[in-house]
Coordinates of C-alpha atoms and ligand atoms in Angstrom, one line a residue:
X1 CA -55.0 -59.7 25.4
X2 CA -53.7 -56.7 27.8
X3 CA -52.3 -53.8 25.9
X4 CA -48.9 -52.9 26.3
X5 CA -47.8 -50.0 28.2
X6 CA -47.2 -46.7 26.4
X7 CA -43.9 -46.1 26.6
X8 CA -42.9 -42.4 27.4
X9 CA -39.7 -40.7 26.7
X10 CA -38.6 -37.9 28.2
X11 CA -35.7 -35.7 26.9
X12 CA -34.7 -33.1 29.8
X13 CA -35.2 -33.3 33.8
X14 CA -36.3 -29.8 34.4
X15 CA -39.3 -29.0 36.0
X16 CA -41.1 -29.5 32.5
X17 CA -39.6 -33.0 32.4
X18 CA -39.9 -34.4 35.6
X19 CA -43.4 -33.4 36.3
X20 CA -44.5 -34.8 33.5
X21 CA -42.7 -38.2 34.2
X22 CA -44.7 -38.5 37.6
X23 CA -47.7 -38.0 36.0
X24 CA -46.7 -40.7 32.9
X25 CA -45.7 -42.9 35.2
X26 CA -49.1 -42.5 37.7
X27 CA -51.2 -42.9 34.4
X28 CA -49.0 -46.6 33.9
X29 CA -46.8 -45.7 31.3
X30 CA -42.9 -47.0 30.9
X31 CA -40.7 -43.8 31.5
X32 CA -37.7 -43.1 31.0
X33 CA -36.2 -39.4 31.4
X34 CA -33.1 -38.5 29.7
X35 CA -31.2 -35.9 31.3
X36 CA -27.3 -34.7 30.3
X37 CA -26.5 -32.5 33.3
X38 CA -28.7 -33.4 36.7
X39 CA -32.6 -34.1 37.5
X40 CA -34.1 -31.0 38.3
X41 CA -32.7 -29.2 35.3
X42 CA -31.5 -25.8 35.4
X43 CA -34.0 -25.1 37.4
X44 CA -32.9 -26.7 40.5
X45 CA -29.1 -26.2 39.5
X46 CA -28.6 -23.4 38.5
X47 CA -31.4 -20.9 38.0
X48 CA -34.2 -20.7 40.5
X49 CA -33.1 -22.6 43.4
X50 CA -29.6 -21.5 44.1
X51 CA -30.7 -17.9 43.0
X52 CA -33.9 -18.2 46.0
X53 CA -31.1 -19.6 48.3
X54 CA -28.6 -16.7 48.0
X55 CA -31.3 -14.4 47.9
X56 CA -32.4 -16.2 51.5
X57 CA -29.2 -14.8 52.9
X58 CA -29.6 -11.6 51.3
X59 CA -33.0 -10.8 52.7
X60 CA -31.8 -11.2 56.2
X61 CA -29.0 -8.5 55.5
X62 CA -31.5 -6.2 54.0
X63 CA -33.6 -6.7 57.2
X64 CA -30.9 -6.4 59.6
X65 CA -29.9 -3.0 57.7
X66 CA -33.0 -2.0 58.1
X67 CA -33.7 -2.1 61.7
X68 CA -33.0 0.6 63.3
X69 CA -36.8 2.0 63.2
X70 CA -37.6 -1.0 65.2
X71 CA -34.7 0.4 67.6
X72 CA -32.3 -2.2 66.7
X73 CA -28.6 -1.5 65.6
X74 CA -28.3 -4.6 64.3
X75 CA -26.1 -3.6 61.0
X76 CA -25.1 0.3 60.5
X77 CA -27.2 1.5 57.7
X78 CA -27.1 1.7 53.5
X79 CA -23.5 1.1 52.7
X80 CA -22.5 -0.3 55.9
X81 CA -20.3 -3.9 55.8
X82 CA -21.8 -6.6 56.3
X83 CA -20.1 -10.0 57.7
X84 CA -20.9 -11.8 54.2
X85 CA -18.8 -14.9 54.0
X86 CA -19.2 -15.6 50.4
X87 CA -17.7 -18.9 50.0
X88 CA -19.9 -20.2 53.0
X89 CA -22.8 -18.6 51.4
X90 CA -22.2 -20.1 47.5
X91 CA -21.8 -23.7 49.3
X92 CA -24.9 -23.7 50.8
X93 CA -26.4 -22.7 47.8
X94 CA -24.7 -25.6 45.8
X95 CA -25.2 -28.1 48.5
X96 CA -28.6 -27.6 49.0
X97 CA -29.1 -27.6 45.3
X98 CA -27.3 -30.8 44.7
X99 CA -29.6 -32.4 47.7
X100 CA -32.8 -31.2 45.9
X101 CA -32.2 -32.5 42.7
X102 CA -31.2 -35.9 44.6
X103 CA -34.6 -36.0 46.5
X104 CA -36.4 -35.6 42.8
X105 CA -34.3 -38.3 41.3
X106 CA -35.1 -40.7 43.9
X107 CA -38.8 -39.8 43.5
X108 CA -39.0 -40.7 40.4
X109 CA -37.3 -43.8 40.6
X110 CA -39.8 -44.7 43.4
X111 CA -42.4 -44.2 41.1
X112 CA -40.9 -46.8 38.6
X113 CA -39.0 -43.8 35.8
X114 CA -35.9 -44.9 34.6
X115 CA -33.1 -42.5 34.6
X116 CA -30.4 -42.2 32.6
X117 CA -27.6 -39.4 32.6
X118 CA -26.9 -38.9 28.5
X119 CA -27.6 -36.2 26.0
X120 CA -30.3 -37.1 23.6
X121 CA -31.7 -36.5 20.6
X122 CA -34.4 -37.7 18.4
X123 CA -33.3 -40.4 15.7
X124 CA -36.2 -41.2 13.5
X125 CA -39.4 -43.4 13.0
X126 CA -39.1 -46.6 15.6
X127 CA -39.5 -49.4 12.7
X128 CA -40.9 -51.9 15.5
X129 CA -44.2 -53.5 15.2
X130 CA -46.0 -50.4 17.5
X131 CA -44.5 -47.6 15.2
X132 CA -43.3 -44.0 17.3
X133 CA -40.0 -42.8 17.8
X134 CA -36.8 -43.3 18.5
X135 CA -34.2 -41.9 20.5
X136 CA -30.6 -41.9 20.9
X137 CA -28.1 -40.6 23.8
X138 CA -24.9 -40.6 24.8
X139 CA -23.7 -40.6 28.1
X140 CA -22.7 -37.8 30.2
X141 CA -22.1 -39.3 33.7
X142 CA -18.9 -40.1 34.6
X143 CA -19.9 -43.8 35.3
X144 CA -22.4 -43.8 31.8
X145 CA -25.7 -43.6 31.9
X146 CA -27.6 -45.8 34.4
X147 CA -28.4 -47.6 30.4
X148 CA -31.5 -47.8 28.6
X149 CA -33.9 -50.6 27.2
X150 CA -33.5 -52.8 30.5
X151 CA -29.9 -52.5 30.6
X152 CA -28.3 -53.4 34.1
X153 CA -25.0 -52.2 34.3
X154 CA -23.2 -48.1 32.6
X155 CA -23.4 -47.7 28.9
X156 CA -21.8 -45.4 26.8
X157 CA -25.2 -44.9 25.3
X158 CA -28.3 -46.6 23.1
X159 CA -31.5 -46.2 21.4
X160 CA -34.9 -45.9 23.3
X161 CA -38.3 -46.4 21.5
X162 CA -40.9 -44.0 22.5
X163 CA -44.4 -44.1 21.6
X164 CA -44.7 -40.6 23.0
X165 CA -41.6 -38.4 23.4
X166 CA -41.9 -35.2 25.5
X167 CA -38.7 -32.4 24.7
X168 CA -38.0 -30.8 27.6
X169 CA -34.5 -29.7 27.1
X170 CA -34.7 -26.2 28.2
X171 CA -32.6 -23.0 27.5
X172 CA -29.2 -21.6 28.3
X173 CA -28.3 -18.0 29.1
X174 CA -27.7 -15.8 26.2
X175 CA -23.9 -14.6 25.3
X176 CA -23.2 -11.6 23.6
X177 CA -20.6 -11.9 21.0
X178 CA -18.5 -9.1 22.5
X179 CA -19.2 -9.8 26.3
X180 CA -17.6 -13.7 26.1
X181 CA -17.9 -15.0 29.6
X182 CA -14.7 -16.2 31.4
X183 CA -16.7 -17.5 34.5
X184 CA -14.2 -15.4 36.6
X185 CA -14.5 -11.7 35.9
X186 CA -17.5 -11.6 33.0
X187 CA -20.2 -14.0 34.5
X188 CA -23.5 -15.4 33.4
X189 CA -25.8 -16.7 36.3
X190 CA -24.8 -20.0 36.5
X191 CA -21.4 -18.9 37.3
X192 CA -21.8 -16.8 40.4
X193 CA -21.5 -19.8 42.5
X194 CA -18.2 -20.6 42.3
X195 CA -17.1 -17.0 43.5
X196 CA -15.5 -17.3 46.6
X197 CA -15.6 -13.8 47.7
X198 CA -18.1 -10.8 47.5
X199 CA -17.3 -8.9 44.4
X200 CA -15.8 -5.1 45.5
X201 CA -18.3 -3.6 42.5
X202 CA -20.6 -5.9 40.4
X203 CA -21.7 -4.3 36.9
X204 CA -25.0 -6.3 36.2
X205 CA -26.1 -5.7 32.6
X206 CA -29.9 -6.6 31.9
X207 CA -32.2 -5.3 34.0
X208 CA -35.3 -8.0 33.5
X209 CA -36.3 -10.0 36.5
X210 CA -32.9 -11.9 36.6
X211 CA -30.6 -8.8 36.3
X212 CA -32.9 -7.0 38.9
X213 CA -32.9 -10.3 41.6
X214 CA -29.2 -10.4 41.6
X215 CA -28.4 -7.1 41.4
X216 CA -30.6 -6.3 44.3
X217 CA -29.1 -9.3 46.1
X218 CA -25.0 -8.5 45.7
X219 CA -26.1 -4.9 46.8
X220 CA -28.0 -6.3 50.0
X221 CA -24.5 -8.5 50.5
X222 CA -23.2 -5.7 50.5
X223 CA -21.5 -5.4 47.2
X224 CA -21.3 -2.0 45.0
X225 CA -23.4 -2.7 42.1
X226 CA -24.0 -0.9 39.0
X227 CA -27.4 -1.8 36.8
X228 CA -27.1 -1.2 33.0
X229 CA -31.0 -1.2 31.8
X230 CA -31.3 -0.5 28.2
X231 CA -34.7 0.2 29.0
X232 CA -35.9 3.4 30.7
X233 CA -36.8 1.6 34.0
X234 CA -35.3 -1.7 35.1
X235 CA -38.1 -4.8 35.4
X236 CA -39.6 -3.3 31.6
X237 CA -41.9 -6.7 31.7
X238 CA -43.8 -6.1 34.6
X239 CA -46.2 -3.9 36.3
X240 CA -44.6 -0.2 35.7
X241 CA -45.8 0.9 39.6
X242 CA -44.6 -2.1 40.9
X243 CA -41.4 -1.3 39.2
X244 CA -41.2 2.6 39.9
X245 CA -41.2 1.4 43.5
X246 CA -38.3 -1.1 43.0
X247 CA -36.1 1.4 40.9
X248 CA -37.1 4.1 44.2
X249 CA -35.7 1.2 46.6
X250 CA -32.7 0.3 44.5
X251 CA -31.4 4.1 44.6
X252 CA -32.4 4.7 48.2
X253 CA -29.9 1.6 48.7
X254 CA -27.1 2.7 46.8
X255 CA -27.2 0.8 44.1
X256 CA -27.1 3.0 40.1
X257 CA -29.1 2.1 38.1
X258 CA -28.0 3.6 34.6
X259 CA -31.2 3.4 32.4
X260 CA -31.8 4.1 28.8
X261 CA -28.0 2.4 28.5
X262 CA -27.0 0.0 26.2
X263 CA -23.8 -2.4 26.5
X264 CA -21.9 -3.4 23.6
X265 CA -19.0 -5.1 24.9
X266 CA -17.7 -6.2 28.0
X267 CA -13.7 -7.2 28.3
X268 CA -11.6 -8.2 31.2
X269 CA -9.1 -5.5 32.5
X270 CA -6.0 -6.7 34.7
X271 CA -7.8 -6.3 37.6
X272 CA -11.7 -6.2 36.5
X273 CA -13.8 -5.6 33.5
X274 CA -14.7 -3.0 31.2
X275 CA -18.1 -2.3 29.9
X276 CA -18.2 -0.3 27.0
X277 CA -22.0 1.5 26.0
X278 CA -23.4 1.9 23.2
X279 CA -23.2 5.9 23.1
X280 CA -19.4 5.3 23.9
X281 CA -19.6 5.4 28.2
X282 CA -17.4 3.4 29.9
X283 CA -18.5 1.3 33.1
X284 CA -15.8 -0.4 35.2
X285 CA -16.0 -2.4 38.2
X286 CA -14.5 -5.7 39.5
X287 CA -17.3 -8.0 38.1
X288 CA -19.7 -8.3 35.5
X289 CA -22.7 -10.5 35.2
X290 CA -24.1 -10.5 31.8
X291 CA -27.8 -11.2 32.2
X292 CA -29.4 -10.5 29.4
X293 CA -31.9 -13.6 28.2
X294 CA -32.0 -16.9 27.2
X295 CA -32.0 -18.5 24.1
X296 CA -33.4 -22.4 23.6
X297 CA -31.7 -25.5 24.5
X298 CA -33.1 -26.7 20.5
X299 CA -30.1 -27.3 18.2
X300 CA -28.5 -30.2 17.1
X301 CA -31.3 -32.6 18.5
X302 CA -33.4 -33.8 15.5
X303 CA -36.1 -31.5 15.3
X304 CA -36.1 -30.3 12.4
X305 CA -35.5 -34.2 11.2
X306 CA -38.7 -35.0 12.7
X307 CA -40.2 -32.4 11.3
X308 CA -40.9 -30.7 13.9
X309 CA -41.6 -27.1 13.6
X310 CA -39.3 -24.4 15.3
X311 CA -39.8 -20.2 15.9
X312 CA -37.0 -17.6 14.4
X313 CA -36.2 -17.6 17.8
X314 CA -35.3 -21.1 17.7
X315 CA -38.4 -22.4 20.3
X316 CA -40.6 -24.8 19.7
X317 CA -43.5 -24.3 18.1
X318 CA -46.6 -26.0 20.6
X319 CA -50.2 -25.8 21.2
X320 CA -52.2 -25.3 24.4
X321 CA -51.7 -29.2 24.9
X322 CA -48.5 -29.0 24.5
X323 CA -48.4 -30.7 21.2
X324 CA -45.5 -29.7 18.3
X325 CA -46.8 -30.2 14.7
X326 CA -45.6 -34.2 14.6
X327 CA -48.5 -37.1 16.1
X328 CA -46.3 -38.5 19.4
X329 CA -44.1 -35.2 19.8
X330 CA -44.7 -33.1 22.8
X331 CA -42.7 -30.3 24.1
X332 CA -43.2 -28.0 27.2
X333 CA -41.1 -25.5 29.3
X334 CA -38.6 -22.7 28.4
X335 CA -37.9 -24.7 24.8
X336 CA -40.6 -23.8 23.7
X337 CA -40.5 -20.1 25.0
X338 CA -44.5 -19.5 26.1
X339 CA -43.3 -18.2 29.4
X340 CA -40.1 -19.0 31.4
X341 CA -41.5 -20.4 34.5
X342 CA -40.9 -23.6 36.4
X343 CA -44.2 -23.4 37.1
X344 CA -45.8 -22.8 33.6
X345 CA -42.8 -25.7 32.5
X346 CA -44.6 -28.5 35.0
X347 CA -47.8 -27.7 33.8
X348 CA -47.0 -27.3 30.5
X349 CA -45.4 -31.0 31.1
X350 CA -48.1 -32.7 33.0
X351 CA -50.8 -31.2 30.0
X352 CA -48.9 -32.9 27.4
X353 CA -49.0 -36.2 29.4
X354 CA -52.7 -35.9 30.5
X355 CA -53.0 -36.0 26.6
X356 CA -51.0 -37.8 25.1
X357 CA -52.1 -40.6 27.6
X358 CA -56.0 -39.9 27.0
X359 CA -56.7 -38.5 31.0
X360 CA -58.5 -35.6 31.4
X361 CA -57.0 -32.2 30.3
X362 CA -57.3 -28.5 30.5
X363 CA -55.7 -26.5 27.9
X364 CA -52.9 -24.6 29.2
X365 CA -54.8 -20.8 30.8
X366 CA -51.8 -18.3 30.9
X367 CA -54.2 -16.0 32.3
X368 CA -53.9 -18.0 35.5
X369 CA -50.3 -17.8 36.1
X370 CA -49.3 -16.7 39.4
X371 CA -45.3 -14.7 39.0
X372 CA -42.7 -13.2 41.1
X373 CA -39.9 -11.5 41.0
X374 CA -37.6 -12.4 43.9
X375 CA -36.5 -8.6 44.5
X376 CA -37.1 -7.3 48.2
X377 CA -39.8 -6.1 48.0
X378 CA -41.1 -9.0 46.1
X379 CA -43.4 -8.3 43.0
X380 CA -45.9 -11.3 43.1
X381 CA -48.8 -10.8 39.9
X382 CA -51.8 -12.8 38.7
X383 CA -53.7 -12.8 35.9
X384 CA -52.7 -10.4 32.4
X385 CA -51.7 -7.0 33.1
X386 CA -54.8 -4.5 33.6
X387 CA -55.9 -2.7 30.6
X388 CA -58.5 -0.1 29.8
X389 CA -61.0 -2.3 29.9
X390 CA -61.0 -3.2 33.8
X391 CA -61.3 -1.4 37.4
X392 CA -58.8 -1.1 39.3
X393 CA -57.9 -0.6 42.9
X394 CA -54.6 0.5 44.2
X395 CA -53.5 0.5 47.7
X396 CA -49.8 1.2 49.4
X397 CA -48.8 -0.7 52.4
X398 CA -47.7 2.3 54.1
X399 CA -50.9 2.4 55.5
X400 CA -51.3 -0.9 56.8
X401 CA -51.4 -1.6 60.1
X402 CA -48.7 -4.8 60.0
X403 CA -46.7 -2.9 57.4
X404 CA -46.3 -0.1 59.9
X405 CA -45.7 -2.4 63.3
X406 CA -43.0 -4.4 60.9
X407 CA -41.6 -1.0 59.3
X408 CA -41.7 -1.4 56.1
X409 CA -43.5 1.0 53.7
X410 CA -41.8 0.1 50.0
X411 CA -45.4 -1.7 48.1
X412 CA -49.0 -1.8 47.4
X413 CA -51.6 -4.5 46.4
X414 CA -53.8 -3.9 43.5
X415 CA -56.7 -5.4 42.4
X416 CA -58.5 -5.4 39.0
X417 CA -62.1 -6.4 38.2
X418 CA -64.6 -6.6 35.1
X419 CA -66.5 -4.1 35.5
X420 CA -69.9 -5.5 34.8
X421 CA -69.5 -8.5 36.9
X422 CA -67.1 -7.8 39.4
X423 CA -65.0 -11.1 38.8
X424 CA -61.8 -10.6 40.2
X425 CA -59.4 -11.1 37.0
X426 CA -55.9 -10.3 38.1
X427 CA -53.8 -8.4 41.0
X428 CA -50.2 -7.1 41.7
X429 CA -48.5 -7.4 45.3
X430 CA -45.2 -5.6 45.9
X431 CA -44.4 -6.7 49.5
X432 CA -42.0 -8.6 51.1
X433 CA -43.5 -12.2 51.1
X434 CA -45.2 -11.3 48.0
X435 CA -44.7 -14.6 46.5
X436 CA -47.2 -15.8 49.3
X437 CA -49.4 -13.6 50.3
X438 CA -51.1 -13.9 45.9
X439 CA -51.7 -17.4 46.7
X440 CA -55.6 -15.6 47.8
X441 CA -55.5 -13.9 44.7
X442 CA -54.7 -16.9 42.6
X443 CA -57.8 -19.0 44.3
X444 CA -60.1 -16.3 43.3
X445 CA -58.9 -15.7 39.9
X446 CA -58.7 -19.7 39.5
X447 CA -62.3 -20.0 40.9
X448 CA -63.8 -16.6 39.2
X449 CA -65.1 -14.9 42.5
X450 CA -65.6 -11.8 42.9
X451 CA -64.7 -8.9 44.8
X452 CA -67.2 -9.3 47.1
X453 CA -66.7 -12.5 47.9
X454 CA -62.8 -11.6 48.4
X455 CA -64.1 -8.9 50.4
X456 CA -65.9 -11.1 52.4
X457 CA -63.5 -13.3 53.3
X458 CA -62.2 -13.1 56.5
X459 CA -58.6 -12.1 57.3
X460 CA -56.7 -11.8 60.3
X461 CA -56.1 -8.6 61.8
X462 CA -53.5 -7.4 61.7
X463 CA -52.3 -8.3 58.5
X464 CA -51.1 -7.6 55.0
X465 CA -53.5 -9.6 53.7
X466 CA -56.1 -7.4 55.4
X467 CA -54.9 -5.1 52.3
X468 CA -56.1 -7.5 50.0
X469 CA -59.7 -7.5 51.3
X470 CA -59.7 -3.7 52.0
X471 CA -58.9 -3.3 47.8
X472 CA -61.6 -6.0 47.0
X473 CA -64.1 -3.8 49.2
X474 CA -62.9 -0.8 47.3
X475 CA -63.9 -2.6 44.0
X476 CA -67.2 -3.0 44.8
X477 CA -70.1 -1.2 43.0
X478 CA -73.6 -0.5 44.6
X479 CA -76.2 -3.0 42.9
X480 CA -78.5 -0.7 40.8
X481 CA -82.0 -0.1 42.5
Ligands
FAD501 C1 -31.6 -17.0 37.5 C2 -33.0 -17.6 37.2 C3 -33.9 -17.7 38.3 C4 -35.1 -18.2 38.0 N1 -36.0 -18.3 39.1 C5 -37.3 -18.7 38.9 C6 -38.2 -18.8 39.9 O1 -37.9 -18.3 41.0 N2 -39.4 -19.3 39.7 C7 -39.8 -19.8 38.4 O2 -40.9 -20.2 38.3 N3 -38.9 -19.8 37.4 C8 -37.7 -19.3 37.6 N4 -36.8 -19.2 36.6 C9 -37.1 -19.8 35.3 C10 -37.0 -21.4 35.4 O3 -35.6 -21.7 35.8 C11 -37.2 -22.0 34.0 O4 -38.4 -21.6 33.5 C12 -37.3 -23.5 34.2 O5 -36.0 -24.0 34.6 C13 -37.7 -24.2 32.9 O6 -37.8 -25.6 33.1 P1 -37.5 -26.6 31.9 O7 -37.9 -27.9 32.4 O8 -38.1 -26.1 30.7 O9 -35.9 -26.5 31.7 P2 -34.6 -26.7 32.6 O10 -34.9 -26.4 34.0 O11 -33.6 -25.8 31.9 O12 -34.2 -28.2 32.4 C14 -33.9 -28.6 31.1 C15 -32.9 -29.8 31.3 O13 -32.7 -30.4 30.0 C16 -31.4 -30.9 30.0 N5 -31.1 -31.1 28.5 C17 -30.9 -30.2 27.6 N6 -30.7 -30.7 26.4 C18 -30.7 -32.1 26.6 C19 -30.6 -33.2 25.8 N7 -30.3 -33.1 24.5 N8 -30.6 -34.4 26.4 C20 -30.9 -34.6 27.7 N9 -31.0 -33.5 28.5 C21 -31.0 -32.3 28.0 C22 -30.6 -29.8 30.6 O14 -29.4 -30.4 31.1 C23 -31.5 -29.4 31.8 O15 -31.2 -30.1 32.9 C24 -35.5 -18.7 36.8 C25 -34.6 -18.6 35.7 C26 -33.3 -18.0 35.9 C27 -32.4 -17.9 34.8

């Protein structure tokens, strides 16, 4: 007698959703995702693709602005207008997000997963013969859902049984009580896209990697913008040199950054908003984009039904593998808060399918998560941030031989080591192309060289990546006699 297929279901078409659906469906599973909004999931919608894409344009403006070292008058200067056609610019961005989250949907109907556009939510023990869950959706789509349970034509919705039921659902940005947003004036990031001009003076409150990435794009568009960091330096998450150097290059481009400042409310004003501080300072400009978290995509889905266990914070609560507190529960990505990549959410998806479908499976290694911060420069790190208990290496680009033919002297790489061993066990880039130029780093933290053998490596000269060698050799330590 052949066994019968495991059948998967997947709540949410994020990265943490979809990746694990390929991988169901290539260990021979029945899948089917359930997704309210559009496959890719935020992700692709409305977070990290369409922010990459505007920042695109943005880069080239910064470049162009900063050309006249290379004896180019390509754009004035700091300050000087730019021909930013906003509307253009903000269609692309939609466009080419609507055609990516296309291309994954028809991958994974390729590979056999059955998609259907509803909301759902868990709905008890399956009382079949094989036992698991159940789940229920509604439809979202105009036309229904594409239906469930072999249905062929729209549905307003149905129930799915699921031996295995991955929650991938995500998280949504998170409004203060007294800073509503009205999707015109007080924004959060999903709602820049529909502007149809550059705003005369963006207010950005939060200053964490999304508040920095816009901020630093609308000023390179050529927008005045304002930063309101309640912290005492913006990016308070990540490497504080790699930060110093971004605050140095916001204020050399014009941008103010108010630190140590806390909003408490921000209100529309007949012609733009208001933000109020929390020691009583007023801020005004035209917009304001309110970036100040997330909070979990975990309410009013059966969770706590099922037992499943959920943080203050309103995550849930996994292990390494992905797996909540309930046998045939898995969850992965930003619901469950570990860290709020689309990377870390695909792996954290594929684990949980590797095991619940008995293949071969690594615990999730946060150590090994490659991160960037899409600022220009770019801040790319590896590996946990370097404590007392390693050596490090720091050098700045300014004296790199590319660095100085391309003119650009804002960034360093830095390398950190065990001491005893010399295994390379984490590094910082702030360069532009960061984001590539760690993938080296990444390898050798993955595959525990050390410096030598990074230093050993060839690179090609000349190069940034020549840096990354040069620290490596720096690292090393004469063998004892
Ligand atoms: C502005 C911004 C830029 C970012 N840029 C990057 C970046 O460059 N690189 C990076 O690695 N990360 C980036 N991130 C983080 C990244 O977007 C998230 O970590 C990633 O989207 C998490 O994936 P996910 O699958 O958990 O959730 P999501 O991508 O949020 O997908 C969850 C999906 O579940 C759906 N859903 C929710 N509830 C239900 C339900 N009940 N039924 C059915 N469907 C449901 C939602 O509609 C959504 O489509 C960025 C985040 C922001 C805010």
């Amino acid at each position: 007698m052949t066994r019968p297929r495991p059948r998967v279901v997947v709540l949410g078409g994020g990265p943490g959703g979809y990746e694990a659906s390929l991988v169901a469906a290539q260990l021979g599973a029945e899948v089917t995702v359930v997704e309210a909004e559009g496959i890719g999931g935020s992700a692709v919608l409305t977070d990290c693709v369409p922010s990459k894409t505007l920042i695109a344009t943005a880069q080239v403006l910064t470049r162009a602005r900063e050309s006249g070292e290379l004896g180019l008058q390509l754009l004035a200067g700091e300050g000087s207008a730019a021909p930013v056609d906003l509307a253009a610019v903000n269609e692309r961005v939609r466009a080419l997000a609507l055609a990516q989250s296309h291309d994954i949907a028809e991958s994974l109907r390729s590979r056999g997963v059955q998609v259907v556009t509803g909301r759902g939510r868990l709905a008890g023990r399956d009382p079949g013969p094989r036992g698991g869950h159940r789940v229920a959706w509604t439809a979202t789509g105009a036309d229904g859902g594409t239906g469930g349970d072999g249905a062929t034509g729209p549905q307003d919705g149905g129930e799915l049984a699921a031996d295995v039921v991955l929650v991938a659902t995500g998280a949504s940005p998170r409004v203060l009580p007294d800073a509503e947003p009205d999707g015109e004036r007080v924004l959060t990031w999903t709602q820049l896209y529909e502007l149809a001009e550059l705003p005369e003076h963006l207010v950005v409150v939060g200053s964490g990697v999304t508040g920095a990435e816009f901020a630093g794009a609308y000023r390179s568009l050529g927008a005045r913008v304002t930063l309101v960091s309640s912290r005492d330096r913006v990016l308070p998450g990540e490497d504080a040199d790699a930060a110093g150097v971004l605050q140095d290059v916001f204020a050399r481009r014009g941008m103010t950054v108010l630190s140590r400042s806390r909003a408490q409310s921000v209100t529309r004003t007949h012609d733009g908003v208001e933000v109020v501080l929390t020691d009583g300072r007023r801020v005004t400009g035209s917009h304001c984009l309110v970036a100040v978290g997330s909070v979990p995509n975990t309410d009013g889905i059966g969770l706590v039904e099922a037992g499943v266990e959920l943080s203050d914070s309103g995550h849930v609560a996994v292990d390494r593998v992905s797996r909540t507190g309930v046998p045939g529960i898995y969850a992965a990505g930003d619901c469950t808060g570990v860290l709020l990549l689309a990377s870390v959410a695909a792996m954290q998806g594929r684990i949980a399918m590797w095991h619940a479908l008995g293949d071969a499976v690594a615990p999730l290694d946060l150590g090994q998560v490659c991160a960037n911060v899409f600022t220009d420069p770019e801040i790319a790190t590896i590996g946990p941030p370097p404590d007392d208990s390693v050596r490090t290496v720091t050098l700045p680009l300014a004296g790199n031989a590319r660095a100085k033919m391309q003119a650009f002297g804002d960034g360093f790489v830095k390398l950190y080591c065990r001491p005893a061993t010399g295994i390379l066990t984490g590094g910082v880039v702030v360069a532009p192309g960061a984001s590539e130029l760690v993938h080296p780093l990444s390898l050798a933290v993955a595959g525990r060289l050390t410096v030598d053998q990074v230093a050993q490596a060839f690179t090609v000269y000349p190069s940034l990546s020549g840096s990354l060698a040069e620290a490596a050799r720096r690292l090393h330590t004469r063998a004892q006699a």
